CSV table of C-alpha atoms in Angstrom, one decimal:
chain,number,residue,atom,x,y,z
D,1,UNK,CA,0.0,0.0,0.0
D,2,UNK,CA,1.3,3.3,-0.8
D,3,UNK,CA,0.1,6.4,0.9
D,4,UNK,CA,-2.9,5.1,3.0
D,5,UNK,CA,-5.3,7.5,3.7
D,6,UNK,CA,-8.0,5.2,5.6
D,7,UNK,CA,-8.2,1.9,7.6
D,8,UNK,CA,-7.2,-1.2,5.4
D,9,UNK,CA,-7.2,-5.0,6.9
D,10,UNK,CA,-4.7,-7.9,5.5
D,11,UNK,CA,-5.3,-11.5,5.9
D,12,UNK,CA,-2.6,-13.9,5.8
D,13,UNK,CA,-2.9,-17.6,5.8
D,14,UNK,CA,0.2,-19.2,7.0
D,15,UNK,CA,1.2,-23.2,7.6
D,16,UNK,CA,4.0,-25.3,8.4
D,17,UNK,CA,6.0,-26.6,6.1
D,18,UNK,CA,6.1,-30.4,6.0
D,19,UNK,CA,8.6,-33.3,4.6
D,20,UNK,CA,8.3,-36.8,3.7
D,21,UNK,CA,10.1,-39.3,5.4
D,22,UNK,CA,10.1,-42.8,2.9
D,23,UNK,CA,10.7,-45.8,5.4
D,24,UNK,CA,11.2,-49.3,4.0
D,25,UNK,CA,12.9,-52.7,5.4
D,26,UNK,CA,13.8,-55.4,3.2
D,27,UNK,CA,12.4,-58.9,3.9
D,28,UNK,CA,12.7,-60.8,7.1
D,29,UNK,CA,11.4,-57.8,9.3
D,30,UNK,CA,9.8,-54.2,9.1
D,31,UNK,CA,10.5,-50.8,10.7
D,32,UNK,CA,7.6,-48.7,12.4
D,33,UNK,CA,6.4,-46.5,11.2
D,34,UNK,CA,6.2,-47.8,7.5
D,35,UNK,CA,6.1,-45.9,4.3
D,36,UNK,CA,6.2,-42.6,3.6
D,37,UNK,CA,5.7,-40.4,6.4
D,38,UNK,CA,4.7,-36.8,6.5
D,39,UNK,CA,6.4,-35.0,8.9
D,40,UNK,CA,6.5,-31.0,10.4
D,41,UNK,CA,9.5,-28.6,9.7
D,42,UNK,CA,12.1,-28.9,12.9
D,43,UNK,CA,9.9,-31.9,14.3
D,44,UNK,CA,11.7,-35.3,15.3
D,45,UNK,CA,10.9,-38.6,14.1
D,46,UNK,CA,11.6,-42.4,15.8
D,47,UNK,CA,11.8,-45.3,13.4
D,48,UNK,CA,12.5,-48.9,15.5
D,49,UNK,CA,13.3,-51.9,13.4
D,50,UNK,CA,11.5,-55.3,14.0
D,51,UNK,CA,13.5,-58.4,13.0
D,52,UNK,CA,11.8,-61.6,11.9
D,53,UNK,CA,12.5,-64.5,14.7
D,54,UNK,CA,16.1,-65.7,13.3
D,55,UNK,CA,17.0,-62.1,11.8
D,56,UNK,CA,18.9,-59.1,13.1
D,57,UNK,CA,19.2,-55.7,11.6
D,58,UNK,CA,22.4,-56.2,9.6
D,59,UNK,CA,22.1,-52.3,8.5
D,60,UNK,CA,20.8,-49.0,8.2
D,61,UNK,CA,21.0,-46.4,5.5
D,62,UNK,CA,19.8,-42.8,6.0
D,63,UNK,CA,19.2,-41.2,2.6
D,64,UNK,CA,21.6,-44.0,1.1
D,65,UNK,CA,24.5,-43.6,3.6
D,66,UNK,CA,24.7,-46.8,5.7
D,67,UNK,CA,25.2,-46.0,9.8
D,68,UNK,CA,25.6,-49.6,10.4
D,69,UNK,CA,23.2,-51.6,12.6
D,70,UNK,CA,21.1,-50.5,15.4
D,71,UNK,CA,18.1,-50.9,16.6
D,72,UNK,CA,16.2,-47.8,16.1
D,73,UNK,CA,17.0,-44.1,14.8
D,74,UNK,CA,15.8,-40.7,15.4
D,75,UNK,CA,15.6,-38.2,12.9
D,76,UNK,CA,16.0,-34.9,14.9
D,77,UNK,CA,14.7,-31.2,13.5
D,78,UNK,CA,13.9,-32.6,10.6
D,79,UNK,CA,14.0,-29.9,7.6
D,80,UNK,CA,14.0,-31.9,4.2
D,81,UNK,CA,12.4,-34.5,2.9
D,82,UNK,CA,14.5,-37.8,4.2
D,83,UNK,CA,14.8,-41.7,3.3
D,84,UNK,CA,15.5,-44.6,5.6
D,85,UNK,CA,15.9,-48.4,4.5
D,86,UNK,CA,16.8,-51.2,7.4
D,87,UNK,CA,18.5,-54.3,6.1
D,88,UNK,CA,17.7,-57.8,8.1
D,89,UNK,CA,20.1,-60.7,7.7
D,90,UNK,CA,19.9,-63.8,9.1
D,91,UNK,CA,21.3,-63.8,13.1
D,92,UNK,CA,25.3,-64.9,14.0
D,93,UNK,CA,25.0,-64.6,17.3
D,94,UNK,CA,24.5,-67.6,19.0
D,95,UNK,CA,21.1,-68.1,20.6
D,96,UNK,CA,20.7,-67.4,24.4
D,97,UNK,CA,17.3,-67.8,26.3
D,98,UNK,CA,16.5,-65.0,28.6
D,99,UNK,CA,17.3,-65.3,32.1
D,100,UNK,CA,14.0,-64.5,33.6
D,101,UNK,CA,12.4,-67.5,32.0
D,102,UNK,CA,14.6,-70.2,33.7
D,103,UNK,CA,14.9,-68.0,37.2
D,104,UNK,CA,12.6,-68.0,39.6
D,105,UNK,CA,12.6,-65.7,42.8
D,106,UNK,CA,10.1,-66.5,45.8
D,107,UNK,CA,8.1,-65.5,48.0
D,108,UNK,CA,7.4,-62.0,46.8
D,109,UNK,CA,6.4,-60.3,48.7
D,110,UNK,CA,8.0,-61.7,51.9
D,111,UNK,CA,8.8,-61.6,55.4
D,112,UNK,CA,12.1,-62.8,56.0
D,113,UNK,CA,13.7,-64.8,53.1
D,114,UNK,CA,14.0,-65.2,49.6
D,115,UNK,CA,14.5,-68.1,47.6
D,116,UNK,CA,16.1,-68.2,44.0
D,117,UNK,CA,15.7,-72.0,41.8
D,118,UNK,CA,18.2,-71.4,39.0
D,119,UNK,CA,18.5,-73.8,36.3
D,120,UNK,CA,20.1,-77.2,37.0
D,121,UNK,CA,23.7,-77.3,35.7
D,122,UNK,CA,27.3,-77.7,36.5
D,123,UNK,CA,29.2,-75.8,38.1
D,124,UNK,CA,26.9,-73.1,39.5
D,125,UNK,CA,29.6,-71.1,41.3
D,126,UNK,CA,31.3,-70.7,38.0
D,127,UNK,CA,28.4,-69.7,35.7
D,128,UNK,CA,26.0,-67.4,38.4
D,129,UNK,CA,26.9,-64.3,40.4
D,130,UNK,CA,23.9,-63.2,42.5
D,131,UNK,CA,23.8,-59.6,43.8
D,132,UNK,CA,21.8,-58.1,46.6
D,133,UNK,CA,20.9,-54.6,47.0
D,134,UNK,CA,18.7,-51.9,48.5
D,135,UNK,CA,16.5,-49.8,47.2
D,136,UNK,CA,18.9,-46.7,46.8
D,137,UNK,CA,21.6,-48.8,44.7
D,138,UNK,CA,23.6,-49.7,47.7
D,139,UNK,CA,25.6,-53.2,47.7
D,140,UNK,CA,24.4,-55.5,50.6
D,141,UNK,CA,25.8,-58.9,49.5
D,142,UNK,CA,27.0,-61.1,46.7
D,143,UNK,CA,26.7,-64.7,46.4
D,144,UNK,CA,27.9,-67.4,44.4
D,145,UNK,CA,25.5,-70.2,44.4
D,146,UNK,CA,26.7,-73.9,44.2
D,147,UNK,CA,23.1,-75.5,44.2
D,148,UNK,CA,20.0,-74.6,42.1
D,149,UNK,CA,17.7,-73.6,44.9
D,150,UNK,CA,19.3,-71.3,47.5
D,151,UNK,CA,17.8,-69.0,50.0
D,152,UNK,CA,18.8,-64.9,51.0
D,153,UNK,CA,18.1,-64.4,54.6
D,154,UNK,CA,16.5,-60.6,55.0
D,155,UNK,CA,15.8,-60.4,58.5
D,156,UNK,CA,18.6,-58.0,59.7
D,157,UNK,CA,17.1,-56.1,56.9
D,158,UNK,CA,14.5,-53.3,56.8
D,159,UNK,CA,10.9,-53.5,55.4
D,160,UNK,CA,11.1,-52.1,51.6
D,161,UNK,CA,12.5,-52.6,48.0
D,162,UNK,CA,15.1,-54.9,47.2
D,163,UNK,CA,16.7,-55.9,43.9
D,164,UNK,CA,18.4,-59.0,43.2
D,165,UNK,CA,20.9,-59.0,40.3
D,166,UNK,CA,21.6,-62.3,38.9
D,167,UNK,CA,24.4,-62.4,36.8
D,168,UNK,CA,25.2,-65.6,34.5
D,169,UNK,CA,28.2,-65.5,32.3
D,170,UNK,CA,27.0,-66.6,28.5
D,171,UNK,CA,23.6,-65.3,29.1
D,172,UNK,CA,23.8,-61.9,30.4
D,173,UNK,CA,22.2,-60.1,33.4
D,174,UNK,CA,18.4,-60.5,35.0
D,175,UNK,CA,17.2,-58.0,37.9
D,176,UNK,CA,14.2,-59.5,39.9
D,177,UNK,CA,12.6,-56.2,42.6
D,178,UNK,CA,11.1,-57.8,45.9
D,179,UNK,CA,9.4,-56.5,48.5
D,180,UNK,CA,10.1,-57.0,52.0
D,181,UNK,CA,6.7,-56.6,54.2
């Protein structure tokens, strides 16, 4: 306007600009989200990778430049439109069974003691490292079980939350909480 000489009103109409984000696996697995994804100027995005039973992500390329494997990835302030492909291959690493299904830890809640049944095996003392500790982090006791079924004596110890790390050395860590009433 050039030499107003009485009220005028402009209307603007503004929106955000958004981007495309094209996700796609190959076989033996998926990543979520899938497909093309429309995303806001500056917003951030989490794509996690889903291997078939068997399969591990072998790789992941962002906009054709492989980062390797992992097991999710998080486009941050996203400004342009943006490509992601995950590549499953078929697993090296050996295969190890979760502790928590082959540990039990009883009673919980309890009163005085817990009980642990571990897996029968050989050599206990060599394969299991049991860890006790309060509820703020602090060590109380470690033990090195040589049967399957052993017991932790908590009377000298307050009421409250315990954890109980149990440690086995091929199939990694397992932390059970109980409660002492």
């Amino acid at each position: 306007f050039i030499h107003v000489f009485q009220n005028r009103s402009i209307y603007a109409s503004f929106s955000i600009n958004t981007y495309t984000i094209s996700a796609t696996a190959s076989e033996n697995g998926s990543i979520d989200p899938m497909g093309e994804i429309t995303v806001d100027h500056g917003s951030n995005t989490l794509f996690t990778f889903l291997p078939d039973e068997g399969f591990e992500v072998f790789n992941v390329e962002i906009n054709g430049d492989s980062i390797g494997p992992r097991p999710n990835y998080l486009f941050q302030n996203v400004t342009s439109n943006q490509t992601i492909h995950v590549i499953f291959d078929v697993s090296t690493r050996n295969e190890v069974r979760p502790l928590e299904q082959e540990i039990k830890v009883f009673p919980n809640p309890t009163k005085s003691y817990v009980q642990i049944q571990l897996p029968v095996s050989d050599n206990l003392s060599d394969q299991y490292q049991v860890m006790l500790f309060g509820f703020s982090g602090n060590l109380i006791s470690t033990y090195k079980p040589s049967t399957s079924l052993f017991r932790i004596d908590l009377d000298g110890n307050a009421a409250g939350l315990y954890f109980i790390k149990i440690t086995h050395q091929r199939n990694g860590t397992e932390i059970f909480k109980v409660q002492k009433i």
